[in-house]
XYZ file of C-alpha atoms in Angstrom:
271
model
C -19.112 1.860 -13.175
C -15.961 4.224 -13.564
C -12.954 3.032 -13.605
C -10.239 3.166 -10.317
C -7.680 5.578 -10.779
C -4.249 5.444 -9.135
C -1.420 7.908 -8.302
C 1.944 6.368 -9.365
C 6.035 8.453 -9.604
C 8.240 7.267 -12.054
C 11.838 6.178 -10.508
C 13.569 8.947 -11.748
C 15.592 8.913 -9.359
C 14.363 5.507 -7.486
C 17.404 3.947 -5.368
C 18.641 2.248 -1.669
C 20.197 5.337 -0.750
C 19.498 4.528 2.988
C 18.083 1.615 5.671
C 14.754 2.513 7.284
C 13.359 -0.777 7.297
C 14.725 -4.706 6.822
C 15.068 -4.852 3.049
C 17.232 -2.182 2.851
C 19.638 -3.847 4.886
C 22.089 -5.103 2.791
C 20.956 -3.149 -0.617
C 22.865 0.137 -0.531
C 23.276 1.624 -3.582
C 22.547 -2.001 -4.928
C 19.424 -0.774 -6.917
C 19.598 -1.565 -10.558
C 18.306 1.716 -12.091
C 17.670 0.768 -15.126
C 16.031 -2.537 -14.196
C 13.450 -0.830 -11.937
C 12.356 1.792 -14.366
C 11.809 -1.134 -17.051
C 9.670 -2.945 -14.152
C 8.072 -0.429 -12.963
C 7.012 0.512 -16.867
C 5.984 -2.612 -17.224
C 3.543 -2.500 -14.081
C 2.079 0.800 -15.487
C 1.468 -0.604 -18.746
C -0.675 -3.141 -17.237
C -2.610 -1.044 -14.726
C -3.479 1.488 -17.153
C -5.050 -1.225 -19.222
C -7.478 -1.964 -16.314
C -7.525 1.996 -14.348
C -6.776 5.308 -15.114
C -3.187 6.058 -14.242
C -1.697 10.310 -13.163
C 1.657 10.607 -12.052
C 3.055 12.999 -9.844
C 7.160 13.714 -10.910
C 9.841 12.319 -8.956
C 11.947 14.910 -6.895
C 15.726 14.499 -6.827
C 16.729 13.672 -3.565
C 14.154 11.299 -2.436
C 14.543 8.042 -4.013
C 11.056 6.308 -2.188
C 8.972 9.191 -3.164
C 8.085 6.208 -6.246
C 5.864 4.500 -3.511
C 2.883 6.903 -3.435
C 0.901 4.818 -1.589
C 2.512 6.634 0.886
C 1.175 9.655 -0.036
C -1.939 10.009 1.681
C -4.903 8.296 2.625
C -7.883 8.908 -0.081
C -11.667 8.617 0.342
C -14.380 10.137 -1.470
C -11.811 13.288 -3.081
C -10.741 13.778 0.547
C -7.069 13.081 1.859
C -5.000 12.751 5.351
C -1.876 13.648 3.936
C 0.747 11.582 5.673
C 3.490 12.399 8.551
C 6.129 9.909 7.952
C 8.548 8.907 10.620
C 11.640 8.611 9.136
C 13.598 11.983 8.734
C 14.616 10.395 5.144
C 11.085 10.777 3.688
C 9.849 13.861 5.364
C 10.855 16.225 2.855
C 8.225 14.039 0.635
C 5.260 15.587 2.106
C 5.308 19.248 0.916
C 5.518 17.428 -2.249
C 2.452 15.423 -1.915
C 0.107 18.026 -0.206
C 0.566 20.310 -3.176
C -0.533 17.755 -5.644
C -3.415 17.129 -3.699
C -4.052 20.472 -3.462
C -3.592 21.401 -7.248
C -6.002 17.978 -7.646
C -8.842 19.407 -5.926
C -8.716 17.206 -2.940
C -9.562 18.743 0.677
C -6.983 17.936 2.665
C -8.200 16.819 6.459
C -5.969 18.452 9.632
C -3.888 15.631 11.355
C -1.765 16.880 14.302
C 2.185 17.166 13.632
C 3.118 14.846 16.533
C 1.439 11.797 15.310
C 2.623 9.445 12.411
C 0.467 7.732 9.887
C 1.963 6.541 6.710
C -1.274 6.929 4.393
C -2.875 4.096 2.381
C 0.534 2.186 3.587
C -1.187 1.603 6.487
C -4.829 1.838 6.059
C -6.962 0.408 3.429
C -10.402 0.091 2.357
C -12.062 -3.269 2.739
C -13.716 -4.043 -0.496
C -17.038 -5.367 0.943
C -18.045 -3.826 4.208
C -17.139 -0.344 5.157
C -14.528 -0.419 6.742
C -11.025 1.041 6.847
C -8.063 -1.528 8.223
C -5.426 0.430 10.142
C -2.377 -0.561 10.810
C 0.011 0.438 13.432
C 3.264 -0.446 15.123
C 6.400 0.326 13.510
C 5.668 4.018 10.854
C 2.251 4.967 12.175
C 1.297 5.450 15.803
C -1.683 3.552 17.737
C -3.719 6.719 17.460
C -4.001 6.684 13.779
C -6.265 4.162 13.507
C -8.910 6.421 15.567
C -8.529 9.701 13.922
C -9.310 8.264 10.755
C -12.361 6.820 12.142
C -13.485 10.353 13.491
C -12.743 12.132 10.136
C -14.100 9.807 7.804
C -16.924 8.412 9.872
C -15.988 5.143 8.811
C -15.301 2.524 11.335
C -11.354 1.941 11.585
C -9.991 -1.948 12.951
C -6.864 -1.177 14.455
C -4.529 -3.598 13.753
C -1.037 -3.994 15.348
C 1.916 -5.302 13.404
C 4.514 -7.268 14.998
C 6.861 -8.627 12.545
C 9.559 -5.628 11.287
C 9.424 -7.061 7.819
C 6.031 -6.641 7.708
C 6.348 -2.822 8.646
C 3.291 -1.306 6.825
C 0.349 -2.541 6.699
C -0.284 -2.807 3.025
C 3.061 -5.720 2.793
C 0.329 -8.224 4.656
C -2.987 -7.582 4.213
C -4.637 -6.765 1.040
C -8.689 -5.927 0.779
C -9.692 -7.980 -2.003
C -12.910 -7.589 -4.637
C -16.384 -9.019 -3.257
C -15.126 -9.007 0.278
C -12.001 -11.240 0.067
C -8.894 -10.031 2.204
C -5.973 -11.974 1.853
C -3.065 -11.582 4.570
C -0.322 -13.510 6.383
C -1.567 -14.117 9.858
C 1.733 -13.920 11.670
C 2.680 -10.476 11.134
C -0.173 -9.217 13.528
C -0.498 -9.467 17.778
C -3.190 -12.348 18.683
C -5.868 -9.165 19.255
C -5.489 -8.497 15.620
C -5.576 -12.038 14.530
C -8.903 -12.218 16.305
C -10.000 -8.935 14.968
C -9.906 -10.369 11.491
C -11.657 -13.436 12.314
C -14.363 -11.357 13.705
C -15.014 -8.912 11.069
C -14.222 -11.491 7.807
C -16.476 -14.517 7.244
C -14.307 -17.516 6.992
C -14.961 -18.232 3.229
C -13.316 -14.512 2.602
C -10.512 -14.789 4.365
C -7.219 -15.722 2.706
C -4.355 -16.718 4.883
C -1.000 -16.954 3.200
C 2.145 -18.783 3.891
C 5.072 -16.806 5.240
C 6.959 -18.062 2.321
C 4.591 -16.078 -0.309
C 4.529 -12.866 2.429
C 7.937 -12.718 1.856
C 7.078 -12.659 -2.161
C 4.854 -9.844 -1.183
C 1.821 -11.233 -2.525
C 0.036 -9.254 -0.487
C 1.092 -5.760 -1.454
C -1.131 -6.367 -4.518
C -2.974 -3.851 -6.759
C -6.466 -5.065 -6.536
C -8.638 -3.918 -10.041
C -10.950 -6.453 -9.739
C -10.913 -9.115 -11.097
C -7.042 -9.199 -11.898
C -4.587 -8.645 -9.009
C -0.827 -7.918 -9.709
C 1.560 -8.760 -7.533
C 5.200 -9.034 -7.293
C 5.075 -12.601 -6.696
C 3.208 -15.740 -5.609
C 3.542 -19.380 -5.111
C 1.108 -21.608 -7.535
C -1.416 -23.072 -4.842
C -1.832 -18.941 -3.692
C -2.294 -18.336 -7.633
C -4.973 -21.224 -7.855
C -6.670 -20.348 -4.521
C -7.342 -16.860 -5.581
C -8.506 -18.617 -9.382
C -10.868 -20.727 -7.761
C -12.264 -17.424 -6.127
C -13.111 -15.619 -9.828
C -9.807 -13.633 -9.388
C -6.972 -13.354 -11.860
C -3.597 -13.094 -10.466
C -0.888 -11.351 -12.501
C 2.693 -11.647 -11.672
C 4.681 -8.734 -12.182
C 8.733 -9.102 -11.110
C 9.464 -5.902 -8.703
C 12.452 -7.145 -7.738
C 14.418 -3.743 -7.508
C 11.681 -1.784 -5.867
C 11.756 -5.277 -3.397
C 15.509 -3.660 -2.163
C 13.655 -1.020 -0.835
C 10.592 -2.775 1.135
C 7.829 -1.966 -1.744
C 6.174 -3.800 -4.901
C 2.589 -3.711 -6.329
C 0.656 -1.492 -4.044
C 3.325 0.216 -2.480
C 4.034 1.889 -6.023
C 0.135 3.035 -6.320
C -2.421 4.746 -4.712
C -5.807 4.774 -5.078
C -7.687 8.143 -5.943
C -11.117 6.480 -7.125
C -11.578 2.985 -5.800
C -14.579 1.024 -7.311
């Protein structure tokens, strides 16, 4: 089986330079430099030990260009490079089609006028195939059905309702053999019931707001370890009793800006 391979920026020039989402609030220009490029080392070193890891370079002037899971959406060497909404990451996009480009990926047409934050806010489920869309507060409520007509790969739409939760990938994360794990509240009751629909009960893995708010969820999944910015013990033993290995990394910086695990990867061969 090869091995995943995942798309990470090293914080160059990583900081809370401005508030486009909850966690920023407070943080500005409270970003410990140094700190975040010794975590963010430290999650590379482990990831590479379990996936094959390219980096794109940082550009000066966007500090969140680090969370490449932003990027694009990837499946089978093709991408949806993203539109973000804020006017703060924008300029990030030239950046990213070009790589993809130089890469050898064919890049799919999305229309200017609709946002969609990449594999922020859609992900592969790791048993059926199916691609989890989120939607709500940086990708609009048509996202979810383009990528179902380009890939050909059904797309659940799934609303989020909870600002702290604003991409998709912060509360729901696909898991090996079919698991997803994700804190219920952050969705509308239609999404709640779409995941009770499409995940048998002994997948699913609801989590406590109090380990959402840990991130736990915005995990890098390379089956069978999963490494996360945090998690409480019983979510730790849950996921143990399921054959998985949970590996807590502190992202506690990159947490100042509304990212950890996943947020600062994206997959470009998930196996």
């Amino acid at each position: 089986m090869p091995r995943q391979k995942l798309l990470m920026c090293a914080p160059d020039y990583f900081g809370v330079d401005y508030v486009i989402n909850p966690w920023m609030e407070g943080n500005k220009g409270l970003a410990d430099r140094i700190l975040a490029v010794q975590q963010w080392s430290n999650l590379k070193l482990m990831l590479e030990a379990q996936a094959d890891i390219t980096l794109i370079p940082q550009k000066d002037g966007f500090p969140d260009m680090v969370f490449t899971a932003n990027a694009g959406f990837v499946l089978d060497g093709r991408v949806v490079v993203t539109r973000f909404k804020a006017n703060e990451r924008q300029g990030e996009e030239p950046f990213f089609r070009d790589w993809f480009q130089a890469n050898g990926f064919k890049i799919e047409p999305w229309p200017t006028n609709i946002c969609f934050e990449g594999a922020g806010d859609a992900l592969l489920d790791r048993g059926q195939e199916i691609i989890w869309a989120g939607y709500g507060f940086r990708s609009d409520a048509a996202a979810p059905g383009l990528l179902e007509r380009i890939f050909r790969r059904r797309a659940i739409a799934l609303r989020l309702v909870d600002p702290r939760f604003y991409h998709l990938d912060t509360c729901l994360c696909p898991l090996t053999g079919g698991f997803l794990m994700y804190f219920p509240s952050a969705f509308d009751a239609a999404s709640q019931k779409a995941i009770l629909d499409n995940v048998p009960p002994k997948k699913r893995i609801a989590v406590s707001e109090a380990d959402a708010l840990q991130f736990c969820c915005n995990a890098v999944d390379l089956n069978p370890y999963i490494f996360m910015n945090g998690a409480s013990e019983a979510l730790q033993n849950t996921l143990r009793e399921r054959e998985m290995t949970p590996v807590i990394t502190p992202l506690s910086e990159f947490m100042k800006a509304g990212g950890a695990a996943k947020c600062l990867t994206l997959k470009l061969i998930e196996t």
